[in-house]
Amino acid sequence: MHSAVWSDEDFCKILDDFPVLKRQINGKRLVYLDNAASTLKSKSVIEKMTDFYLNHYSNIHRAVHTLASEATVAYEEAREKVAKFLNAKPEEIVFTSGTTMGINFLVNSLVRSGILKPKDTVLISQVEHHANLVPWVRLSKFYGFNTEYIKADEKGVITKEAILKAKSISPKIVSITGQSNVTGQEMPLELIREIFKDSILIVDGAQIVPHKRLDVKKLDVDFLVFSGHKMLAPTGIGVLYGKKELLEKIEPFLYGGEMIDKVTFEDVTFNILPYKFEAGTQHIAGAVGLGYTIDYLESIGFEKIERYISELSQYLLKRMLELDFVEIYGPVDDSHKSLVAFNVKGVHPHDVSHILDENFGVATRSGHHCAQPLMSVLARGSKIDFPNSTVRASVYFYNTKEDIDILIEGLKYIKRWFE
Ligand code: PLP
């Protein structure tokens, strides 16, 4: 048995749902380790979406015909599924196009509502993805607020001490990733909430939501944003959760059809939550697909997925640490989840990634992972000629320890080859 989490039979059923895993890449079985960028798509979710598109699709909310009502019901059911998944209320769930849109939405809406004012401070961390960094840095230049950072250590780790140190800044807003897409570190969100009791807390859930159930009420986050495509759902659909009382207060980011109550030539009043934030025709099938995805993940057992990914993450880290010719970034403990960013000494990450694909069928990501400022932090702590980028291997629940063994074999081959 490959894991105690599920039987071999159940696991085979999971694999059957991802036909691409049977594909040969350069004569080798595909080993897909680029899940942090985007996960594979499940056949059963796609089949349900195809049925939706072929037999039930229409625009939503507007018309009174049967198809419109079926599509509207499916769309609103998807919202309810997301709400239940996060322990939120349906009116607190806004569909967006993804995490990037969610953060841009929040920065703009918080400024327009007068909640984020000139001279206020927004605290983010040095490990943020550009999606949770560029909007703050750029818009601070227009709106006059300050962006400060929780410092990362030389391995890119956000320590408890660094979080405590930032307390004296008294930020109006703390916007932090739930898990770094480079160091793999899962952030201590409970601790962050406790330390920054009086700040608005925004969590970038792009990496954490796909493999850890977040209870937004228990965590007491004010806003949470994430993308469907990193958890089997289609691209172009994402979620912004916001506490009802805050969503009621903030100004929409996008204006247009459907988000209004009354419009005159002079003014406009807004629709009720959450429609006030869903201007224009939405990615209807995407939202419906996200709902089907949540059904699918729950049918497998989300807690099992969480446990299995933790088990795989520990195995991945342990096997990578065995390689003395590899430099690894991020924490060396069990806060390091689902991915490992690394460099093979003396070999450019693009070459490593290319050889892994060409000779072993292993898909990894190489580059700066949309975290250029973090690359400069890692460069300072690096013992090698740091190439300002890394290779990243990331797992999801359809991966196996055997996949990780193939990655390790590939890395040993690269070392021999370059010698
Ligand atoms: N935040 C993190 C931590 C990510 O890893 C990513 C994507 O890799 C994003 C934000 C942006 O997500 P998207 O491109 O789906 O908007």
Short mmCIF file of C-alpha atoms and ligand atoms in Angstrom, two decimals:
data_model
loop_
_atom_site.label_atom_id
_atom_site.label_comp_id
_atom_site.label_asym_id
_atom_site.label_seq_id
_atom_site.Cartn_x
_atom_site.Cartn_y
_atom_site.Cartn_z
CA MET A 1 0.00 0.00 0.00
CA HIS A 2 1.46 3.37 -1.00
CA SER A 3 -0.22 5.33 1.84
CA ALA A 4 -2.31 4.67 4.93
CA VAL A 5 -4.65 7.51 3.95
CA TRP A 6 -6.53 5.53 1.29
CA SER A 7 -6.61 2.03 -0.12
CA ASP A 8 -4.81 1.21 -3.38
CA GLU A 9 -8.22 0.63 -4.95
CA ASP A 10 -9.50 4.10 -3.97
CA PHE A 11 -6.27 5.68 -5.14
CA CYS A 12 -6.54 3.93 -8.53
CA LYS A 13 -10.00 5.45 -8.90
CA ILE A 14 -8.53 8.90 -8.21
CA LEU A 15 -5.82 8.35 -10.84
CA ASP A 16 -8.42 7.27 -13.40
CA ASP A 17 -9.95 10.70 -13.10
CA PHE A 18 -6.78 12.34 -14.42
CA PRO A 19 -6.15 10.65 -17.78
CA VAL A 20 -3.21 12.91 -18.60
CA LEU A 21 -1.25 11.10 -15.88
CA LYS A 22 -1.13 8.10 -18.22
CA ARG A 23 0.44 10.20 -20.97
CA GLN A 24 3.97 9.53 -22.09
CA ILE A 25 6.22 12.59 -22.14
CA ASN A 26 9.39 12.01 -24.12
CA GLY A 27 8.89 8.27 -23.72
CA LYS A 28 8.34 8.43 -19.94
CA ARG A 29 5.20 8.43 -17.81
CA LEU A 30 4.21 12.01 -16.99
CA VAL A 31 5.17 13.02 -13.45
CA TYR A 32 3.31 16.26 -12.90
CA LEU A 33 5.03 18.33 -10.21
CA ASP A 34 3.86 21.80 -11.26
CA ASN A 35 0.70 21.88 -9.16
CA ALA A 36 1.51 25.15 -7.41
CA ALA A 37 1.22 26.85 -10.80
CA SER A 38 -2.01 25.08 -11.72
CA THR A 39 -3.42 21.66 -10.96
CA LEU A 40 -4.61 19.09 -13.46
CA LYS A 41 -8.32 18.89 -14.23
CA SER A 42 -10.56 16.01 -13.22
CA LYS A 43 -12.47 14.08 -15.88
CA SER A 44 -15.60 13.86 -13.75
CA VAL A 45 -15.66 17.63 -13.14
CA ILE A 46 -15.13 18.26 -16.85
CA GLU A 47 -17.97 15.86 -17.73
CA LYS A 48 -20.33 17.67 -15.40
CA MET A 49 -19.28 21.03 -16.83
CA THR A 50 -19.80 19.71 -20.36
CA ASP A 51 -23.30 18.62 -19.40
CA PHE A 52 -23.93 22.06 -17.91
CA TYR A 53 -22.70 23.81 -21.06
CA LEU A 54 -24.58 21.48 -23.44
CA ASN A 55 -27.88 21.13 -21.61
CA HIS A 56 -28.39 23.86 -19.01
CA TYR A 57 -26.35 26.89 -20.02
CA SER A 58 -27.79 30.39 -20.27
CA ASN A 59 -27.00 33.78 -18.81
CA ILE A 60 -28.06 34.06 -15.18
CA HIS A 61 -30.27 36.22 -12.94
CA ARG A 62 -31.84 38.18 -15.81
CA ALA A 63 -34.32 36.11 -17.80
CA VAL A 64 -37.32 34.08 -16.65
CA HIS A 65 -37.06 31.13 -19.05
CA THR A 66 -36.24 27.59 -17.92
CA LEU A 67 -32.60 27.54 -18.97
CA ALA A 68 -31.95 30.87 -17.23
CA SER A 69 -33.48 29.53 -14.09
CA GLU A 70 -31.49 26.25 -14.26
CA ALA A 71 -28.23 28.13 -14.85
CA THR A 72 -29.02 30.58 -12.04
CA VAL A 73 -29.77 27.76 -9.63
CA ALA A 74 -26.50 25.99 -10.56
CA TYR A 75 -24.53 29.23 -10.13
CA GLU A 76 -26.09 30.04 -6.75
CA GLU A 77 -25.66 26.43 -5.60
CA ALA A 78 -21.95 26.79 -6.40
CA ARG A 79 -21.83 29.86 -4.16
CA GLU A 80 -23.48 27.89 -1.36
CA LYS A 81 -20.94 25.08 -1.76
CA VAL A 82 -18.04 27.53 -1.53
CA ALA A 83 -19.65 29.16 1.52
CA LYS A 84 -20.06 25.81 3.26
CA PHE A 85 -16.48 24.83 2.37
CA LEU A 86 -15.17 27.96 4.13
CA ASN A 87 -17.83 28.12 6.87
CA ALA A 88 -19.10 31.44 5.50
CA LYS A 89 -22.51 32.76 4.48
CA PRO A 90 -23.39 32.69 0.75
CA GLU A 91 -23.73 36.49 0.66
CA GLU A 92 -20.12 36.72 1.83
CA ILE A 93 -18.87 34.86 -1.27
CA VAL A 94 -18.05 36.95 -4.33
CA PHE A 95 -16.94 35.23 -7.53
CA THR A 96 -13.88 36.82 -9.12
CA SER A 97 -11.50 35.77 -11.85
CA GLY A 98 -8.87 34.68 -9.33
CA THR A 99 -6.52 35.71 -6.55
CA THR A 100 -4.91 38.53 -8.52
CA MET A 101 -8.30 40.07 -9.23
CA GLY A 102 -9.29 39.59 -5.57
CA ILE A 103 -6.34 41.60 -4.23
CA ASN A 104 -6.68 44.36 -6.85
CA PHE A 105 -10.38 44.53 -5.97
CA LEU A 106 -9.60 44.91 -2.27
CA VAL A 107 -6.91 47.58 -2.55
CA ASN A 108 -9.13 49.71 -4.78
CA SER A 109 -12.33 49.14 -2.81
CA LEU A 110 -10.70 49.85 0.55
CA VAL A 111 -9.25 53.11 -0.76
CA ARG A 112 -12.49 54.20 -2.44
CA SER A 113 -14.43 53.54 0.76
CA GLY A 114 -12.08 55.70 2.82
CA ILE A 115 -11.09 52.73 4.99
CA LEU A 116 -7.51 52.81 3.70
CA LYS A 117 -6.36 56.43 3.93
CA PRO A 118 -3.20 58.37 3.08
CA LYS A 119 -0.44 57.72 5.68
CA ASP A 120 -2.08 54.47 6.84
CA THR A 121 0.20 51.45 6.82
CA VAL A 122 -0.37 48.17 5.05
CA LEU A 123 1.77 45.29 6.30
CA ILE A 124 2.64 42.48 3.92
CA SER A 125 5.55 40.05 4.06
CA GLN A 126 8.74 39.67 2.07
CA VAL A 127 7.61 36.32 0.71
CA GLU A 128 4.51 37.53 -1.11
CA HIS A 129 3.64 36.60 -4.67
CA HIS A 130 3.53 39.68 -6.93
CA ALA A 131 -0.29 39.43 -6.78
CA ASN A 132 -0.16 40.47 -3.13
CA LEU A 133 2.68 42.94 -3.51
CA VAL A 134 2.49 44.87 -6.77
CA PRO A 135 -1.05 46.25 -6.18
CA TRP A 136 -0.04 47.58 -2.73
CA VAL A 137 3.31 48.98 -3.83
CA ARG A 138 1.95 50.56 -6.98
CA LEU A 139 -1.28 51.99 -5.59
CA SER A 140 0.47 53.37 -2.51
CA LYS A 141 2.13 55.80 -4.95
CA PHE A 142 -1.27 57.10 -6.08
CA TYR A 143 -3.09 57.03 -2.75
CA GLY A 144 -0.36 57.86 -0.25
CA PHE A 145 -0.52 54.88 2.11
CA ASN A 146 2.66 53.07 3.19
CA THR A 147 3.61 49.48 2.53
CA GLU A 148 5.76 47.80 5.18
CA TYR A 149 7.12 44.26 5.34
CA ILE A 150 7.41 41.39 7.78
CA LYS A 151 11.03 40.44 7.14
CA ALA A 152 12.00 36.97 5.96
CA ASP A 153 15.22 35.36 7.19
CA GLU A 154 17.97 34.29 4.78
CA LYS A 155 16.18 31.03 3.96
CA GLY A 156 13.03 32.97 3.18
CA VAL A 157 11.35 31.93 6.44
CA ILE A 158 8.91 34.21 8.27
CA THR A 159 9.70 33.61 11.94
CA LYS A 160 7.48 34.28 14.93
CA GLU A 161 10.02 36.89 16.07
CA ALA A 162 9.75 38.75 12.75
CA ILE A 163 5.94 38.79 13.04
CA LEU A 164 6.12 40.08 16.61
CA LYS A 165 8.63 42.73 15.60
CA ALA A 166 6.21 44.12 13.02
CA LYS A 167 3.54 44.61 15.70
CA SER A 168 4.90 48.05 16.62
CA ILE A 169 3.96 49.28 13.12
CA SER A 170 0.23 49.09 14.07
CA PRO A 171 -0.90 48.49 10.50
CA LYS A 172 -4.39 49.36 9.32
CA ILE A 173 -4.27 46.30 7.08
CA VAL A 174 -2.28 43.08 7.20
CA SER A 175 -2.32 41.25 3.88
CA ILE A 176 -0.44 37.98 3.95
CA THR A 177 -0.20 34.74 2.06
CA GLY A 178 -1.50 31.60 3.78
CA GLN A 179 1.39 29.69 2.23
CA SER A 180 4.37 30.88 0.24
CA ASN A 181 4.51 29.63 -3.33
CA VAL A 182 8.33 29.60 -3.08
CA THR A 183 9.35 28.55 0.41
CA GLY A 184 6.30 26.35 0.94
CA GLN A 185 5.93 27.81 4.44
CA GLU A 186 2.44 27.67 5.86
CA MET A 187 1.94 30.89 7.78
CA PRO A 188 0.80 30.84 11.41
CA LEU A 189 -2.48 32.57 10.62
CA GLU A 190 -3.94 32.13 14.12
CA LEU A 191 -0.89 33.82 15.61
CA ILE A 192 -1.01 36.63 13.04
CA ARG A 193 -4.68 37.23 13.85
CA GLU A 194 -3.88 37.31 17.56
CA ILE A 195 -0.99 39.74 17.17
CA PHE A 196 -2.80 42.09 14.79
CA LYS A 197 -6.16 42.12 16.57
CA ASP A 198 -7.06 45.61 15.42
CA SER A 199 -5.99 45.31 11.78
CA ILE A 200 -8.04 44.25 8.80
CA LEU A 201 -6.64 40.82 7.94
CA ILE A 202 -6.52 39.75 4.28
CA VAL A 203 -5.30 36.26 3.44
CA ASP A 204 -4.00 35.32 0.01
CA GLY A 205 -5.27 31.73 -0.08
CA ALA A 206 -3.98 30.82 -3.56
CA GLN A 207 -1.64 28.11 -2.24
CA ILE A 208 -3.19 27.14 1.06
CA VAL A 209 -6.89 26.75 0.18
CA PRO A 210 -6.31 23.84 -2.27
CA HIS A 211 -4.94 21.63 0.47
CA LYS A 212 -6.01 22.93 3.86
CA ARG A 213 -9.53 23.65 5.00
CA LEU A 214 -9.73 27.20 6.30
CA ASP A 215 -12.61 28.07 8.58
CA VAL A 216 -12.96 31.80 8.01
CA LYS A 217 -15.07 32.30 11.13
CA LYS A 218 -12.70 30.45 13.41
CA LEU A 219 -9.66 32.17 11.92
CA ASP A 220 -11.50 35.48 12.06
CA VAL A 221 -10.04 36.66 8.75
CA ASP A 222 -11.69 39.71 7.24
CA PHE A 223 -11.03 38.79 3.62
CA LEU A 224 -9.78 35.65 1.91
CA VAL A 225 -9.03 35.37 -1.80
CA PHE A 226 -8.14 32.32 -3.87
CA SER A 227 -8.14 30.84 -7.38
CA GLY A 228 -10.10 27.80 -8.58
CA HIS A 229 -7.47 26.63 -11.05
CA LYS A 230 -5.04 25.62 -8.28
CA MET A 231 -7.60 23.15 -6.91
CA LEU A 232 -8.81 21.31 -10.07
CA ALA A 233 -11.41 23.91 -11.09
CA PRO A 234 -11.30 25.84 -14.37
CA THR A 235 -9.11 28.88 -14.97
CA GLY A 236 -10.69 32.31 -14.74
CA ILE A 237 -12.74 31.63 -11.62
CA GLY A 238 -11.83 32.64 -8.10
CA VAL A 239 -13.36 33.65 -4.83
CA LEU A 240 -13.29 36.65 -2.57
CA TYR A 241 -14.70 35.97 0.88
CA GLY A 242 -15.42 39.04 2.99
CA LYS A 243 -17.09 39.52 6.35
CA LYS A 244 -20.63 40.71 5.69
CA GLU A 245 -20.28 43.91 7.69
CA LEU A 246 -17.15 44.87 5.74
CA LEU A 247 -18.59 43.97 2.34
CA GLU A 248 -21.57 46.13 3.17
CA LYS A 249 -19.24 49.07 3.86
CA ILE A 250 -16.92 48.88 0.88
CA GLU A 251 -17.31 50.39 -2.54
CA PRO A 252 -17.36 48.03 -5.54
CA PHE A 253 -14.24 47.76 -7.68
CA LEU A 254 -16.14 47.17 -10.95
CA TYR A 255 -19.28 49.00 -12.02
CA GLY A 256 -21.82 47.98 -14.65
CA GLY A 257 -24.78 45.70 -15.22
CA GLU A 258 -26.32 43.52 -12.49
CA MET A 259 -24.51 45.17 -9.59
CA ILE A 260 -27.02 48.03 -9.39
CA ASP A 261 -30.33 48.68 -7.69
CA LYS A 262 -31.44 52.01 -9.24
CA VAL A 263 -29.67 53.96 -11.95
CA THR A 264 -30.47 57.48 -13.13
CA PHE A 265 -28.50 59.82 -15.37
CA GLU A 266 -27.10 61.39 -12.22
CA ASP A 267 -26.47 58.56 -9.78
CA VAL A 268 -26.64 54.90 -8.87
CA THR A 269 -27.49 52.73 -5.89
CA PHE A 270 -26.15 49.22 -5.50
CA ASN A 271 -27.65 45.73 -5.45
CA ILE A 272 -27.59 43.64 -2.27
CA LEU A 273 -24.65 41.40 -1.33
CA PRO A 274 -22.93 39.72 -3.04
CA TYR A 275 -24.32 40.94 -6.39
CA LYS A 276 -23.06 44.46 -5.69
CA PHE A 277 -19.60 43.10 -6.50
CA GLU A 278 -20.43 40.97 -9.55
CA ALA A 279 -20.68 43.50 -12.38
CA GLY A 280 -21.31 42.22 -15.89
CA THR A 281 -21.68 38.67 -17.13
CA GLN A 282 -19.75 36.38 -14.86
CA HIS A 283 -17.75 33.24 -15.65
CA ILE A 284 -20.93 31.24 -15.09
CA ALA A 285 -19.68 27.79 -16.08
CA GLY A 286 -16.45 28.47 -14.18
CA ALA A 287 -18.35 29.13 -10.96
CA VAL A 288 -20.55 26.08 -11.56
CA GLY A 289 -17.36 24.08 -12.24
CA LEU A 290 -15.84 25.30 -8.98
CA GLY A 291 -18.97 24.05 -7.22
CA TYR A 292 -18.62 20.63 -8.88
CA THR A 293 -14.95 20.62 -7.88
CA ILE A 294 -15.83 21.20 -4.24
CA ASP A 295 -18.36 18.31 -4.44
CA TYR A 296 -15.59 16.19 -5.91
CA LEU A 297 -12.98 17.11 -3.28
CA GLU A 298 -15.51 16.50 -0.50
CA SER A 299 -16.47 13.13 -2.01
CA ILE A 300 -12.83 12.05 -1.87
CA GLY A 301 -12.60 13.52 1.63
CA PHE A 302 -10.92 16.90 2.04
CA GLU A 303 -9.39 15.88 5.37
CA LYS A 304 -7.86 12.83 3.68
CA ILE A 305 -6.46 15.05 0.93
CA GLU A 306 -4.96 17.31 3.60
CA ARG A 307 -3.36 14.38 5.42
CA TYR A 308 -2.04 12.77 2.25
CA ILE A 309 -0.46 16.00 1.01
CA SER A 310 1.20 16.51 4.41
CA GLU A 311 2.61 13.00 4.18
CA LEU A 312 3.87 13.57 0.63
CA SER A 313 5.31 16.98 1.57
CA GLN A 314 7.36 15.47 4.38
CA TYR A 315 8.64 12.77 2.04
CA LEU A 316 9.52 15.34 -0.64
CA LEU A 317 11.44 17.50 1.83
CA LYS A 318 13.23 14.53 3.39
CA ARG A 319 14.35 13.15 0.02
CA MET A 320 15.49 16.58 -1.19
CA LEU A 321 17.51 17.10 1.99
CA GLU A 322 19.44 13.92 1.23
CA LEU A 323 20.98 15.60 -1.82
CA ASP A 324 24.17 17.45 -0.88
CA PHE A 325 24.45 19.03 -4.33
CA VAL A 326 21.11 20.79 -3.97
CA GLU A 327 20.31 24.02 -2.11
CA ILE A 328 16.81 24.17 -0.64
CA TYR A 329 14.89 27.26 0.40
CA GLY A 330 12.28 27.66 3.11
CA PRO A 331 11.83 26.07 6.54
CA VAL A 332 13.14 22.63 7.43
CA ASP A 333 10.19 21.52 9.53
CA ASP A 334 6.60 20.46 9.03
CA SER A 335 5.44 24.01 8.26
CA HIS A 336 7.02 23.36 4.84
CA LYS A 337 4.14 22.02 2.77
CA SER A 338 3.34 20.74 -0.71
CA LEU A 339 6.30 22.18 -2.61
CA VAL A 340 10.06 22.58 -2.52
CA ALA A 341 12.02 25.32 -4.30
CA PHE A 342 15.67 24.46 -4.88
CA ASN A 343 18.74 24.86 -7.03
CA VAL A 344 21.22 22.28 -8.25
CA LYS A 345 24.61 23.79 -7.55
CA GLY A 346 26.22 25.10 -10.73
CA VAL A 347 23.25 24.35 -13.03
CA HIS A 348 20.73 26.94 -14.16
CA PRO A 349 17.14 26.17 -13.01
CA HIS A 350 15.83 26.29 -16.59
CA ASP A 351 18.37 23.61 -17.56
CA VAL A 352 17.38 21.48 -14.57
CA SER A 353 13.69 21.80 -15.40
CA HIS A 354 14.31 21.10 -19.07
CA ILE A 355 16.39 17.96 -18.44
CA LEU A 356 13.82 16.65 -15.95
CA ASP A 357 11.13 17.01 -18.59
CA GLU A 358 13.18 15.72 -21.50
CA ASN A 359 14.74 12.69 -19.81
CA PHE A 360 12.31 11.79 -17.03
CA GLY A 361 8.88 13.18 -18.02
CA VAL A 362 8.93 15.29 -14.84
CA ALA A 363 7.13 18.66 -15.06
CA THR A 364 8.56 21.27 -12.67
CA ARG A 365 8.55 25.05 -12.72
CA SER A 366 11.67 27.19 -13.02
CA GLY A 367 11.94 30.95 -12.67
CA HIS A 368 11.35 33.60 -10.03
CA HIS A 369 7.80 32.31 -9.36
CA CYS A 370 6.37 35.85 -9.43
CA ALA A 371 8.32 36.68 -6.29
CA GLN A 372 11.27 38.77 -7.48
CA PRO A 373 11.82 40.61 -4.18
CA LEU A 374 12.00 37.27 -2.36
CA MET A 375 14.67 36.10 -4.83
CA SER A 376 16.92 38.92 -3.61
CA VAL A 377 16.41 37.74 0.00
CA LEU A 378 17.28 34.16 -0.98
CA ALA A 379 20.32 35.39 -2.91
CA ARG A 380 21.72 36.95 0.28
CA GLY A 381 21.46 33.68 2.17
CA SER A 382 22.60 31.47 -0.68
CA LYS A 383 25.89 29.57 -0.57
CA ILE A 384 25.92 29.19 -4.34
CA ASP A 385 26.10 31.55 -7.27
CA PHE A 386 22.36 32.25 -6.94
CA PRO A 387 20.70 32.56 -10.36
CA ASN A 388 17.85 34.78 -9.11
CA SER A 389 15.46 31.94 -9.76
CA THR A 390 14.86 28.40 -8.58
CA VAL A 391 13.31 25.12 -9.65
CA ARG A 392 10.08 24.26 -7.86
CA ALA A 393 8.50 20.84 -7.45
CA SER A 394 4.96 20.86 -6.09
CA VAL A 395 2.59 18.00 -5.33
CA TYR A 396 -1.16 17.47 -5.23
CA PHE A 397 -3.16 14.49 -4.05
CA TYR A 398 -2.79 12.48 -7.28
CA ASN A 399 1.01 12.39 -6.86
CA THR A 400 2.86 9.52 -5.21
CA LYS A 401 6.11 8.86 -3.40
CA GLU A 402 7.21 7.11 -6.58
CA ASP A 403 6.83 10.43 -8.45
CA ILE A 404 9.15 12.03 -5.90
CA ASP A 405 11.64 9.16 -6.28
CA ILE A 406 11.70 9.79 -10.04
CA LEU A 407 12.41 13.49 -9.41
CA ILE A 408 15.30 12.54 -7.11
CA GLU A 409 16.66 10.08 -9.67
CA GLY A 410 16.47 12.87 -12.28
CA LEU A 411 18.38 15.29 -10.06
CA LYS A 412 21.12 12.70 -9.43
CA TYR A 413 21.35 12.19 -13.18
CA ILE A 414 21.73 15.95 -13.71
CA LYS A 415 24.52 16.09 -11.16
CA ARG A 416 26.40 13.24 -12.89
CA TRP A 417 25.79 14.74 -16.32
CA PHE A 418 27.19 18.15 -15.40
CA GLU A 419 30.20 16.61 -13.69
N1 PLP B 1 -0.71 34.24 -4.61
C1 PLP B 1 0.03 33.14 -4.58
C2 PLP B 1 0.66 32.73 -3.28
C3 PLP B 1 0.21 32.37 -5.72
O1 PLP B 1 0.96 31.28 -5.68
C4 PLP B 1 -0.41 32.81 -6.92
C5 PLP B 1 -0.20 32.07 -8.18
O2 PLP B 1 0.75 31.36 -8.36
C6 PLP B 1 -1.19 33.96 -6.90
C7 PLP B 1 -1.32 34.65 -5.73
C8 PLP B 1 -1.87 34.47 -8.14
O3 PLP B 1 -2.89 33.59 -8.53
P1 PLP B 1 -3.66 33.81 -9.90
O4 PLP B 1 -2.61 33.87 -10.96
O5 PLP B 1 -4.53 32.61 -10.00
O6 PLP B 1 -4.43 35.07 -9.78
#
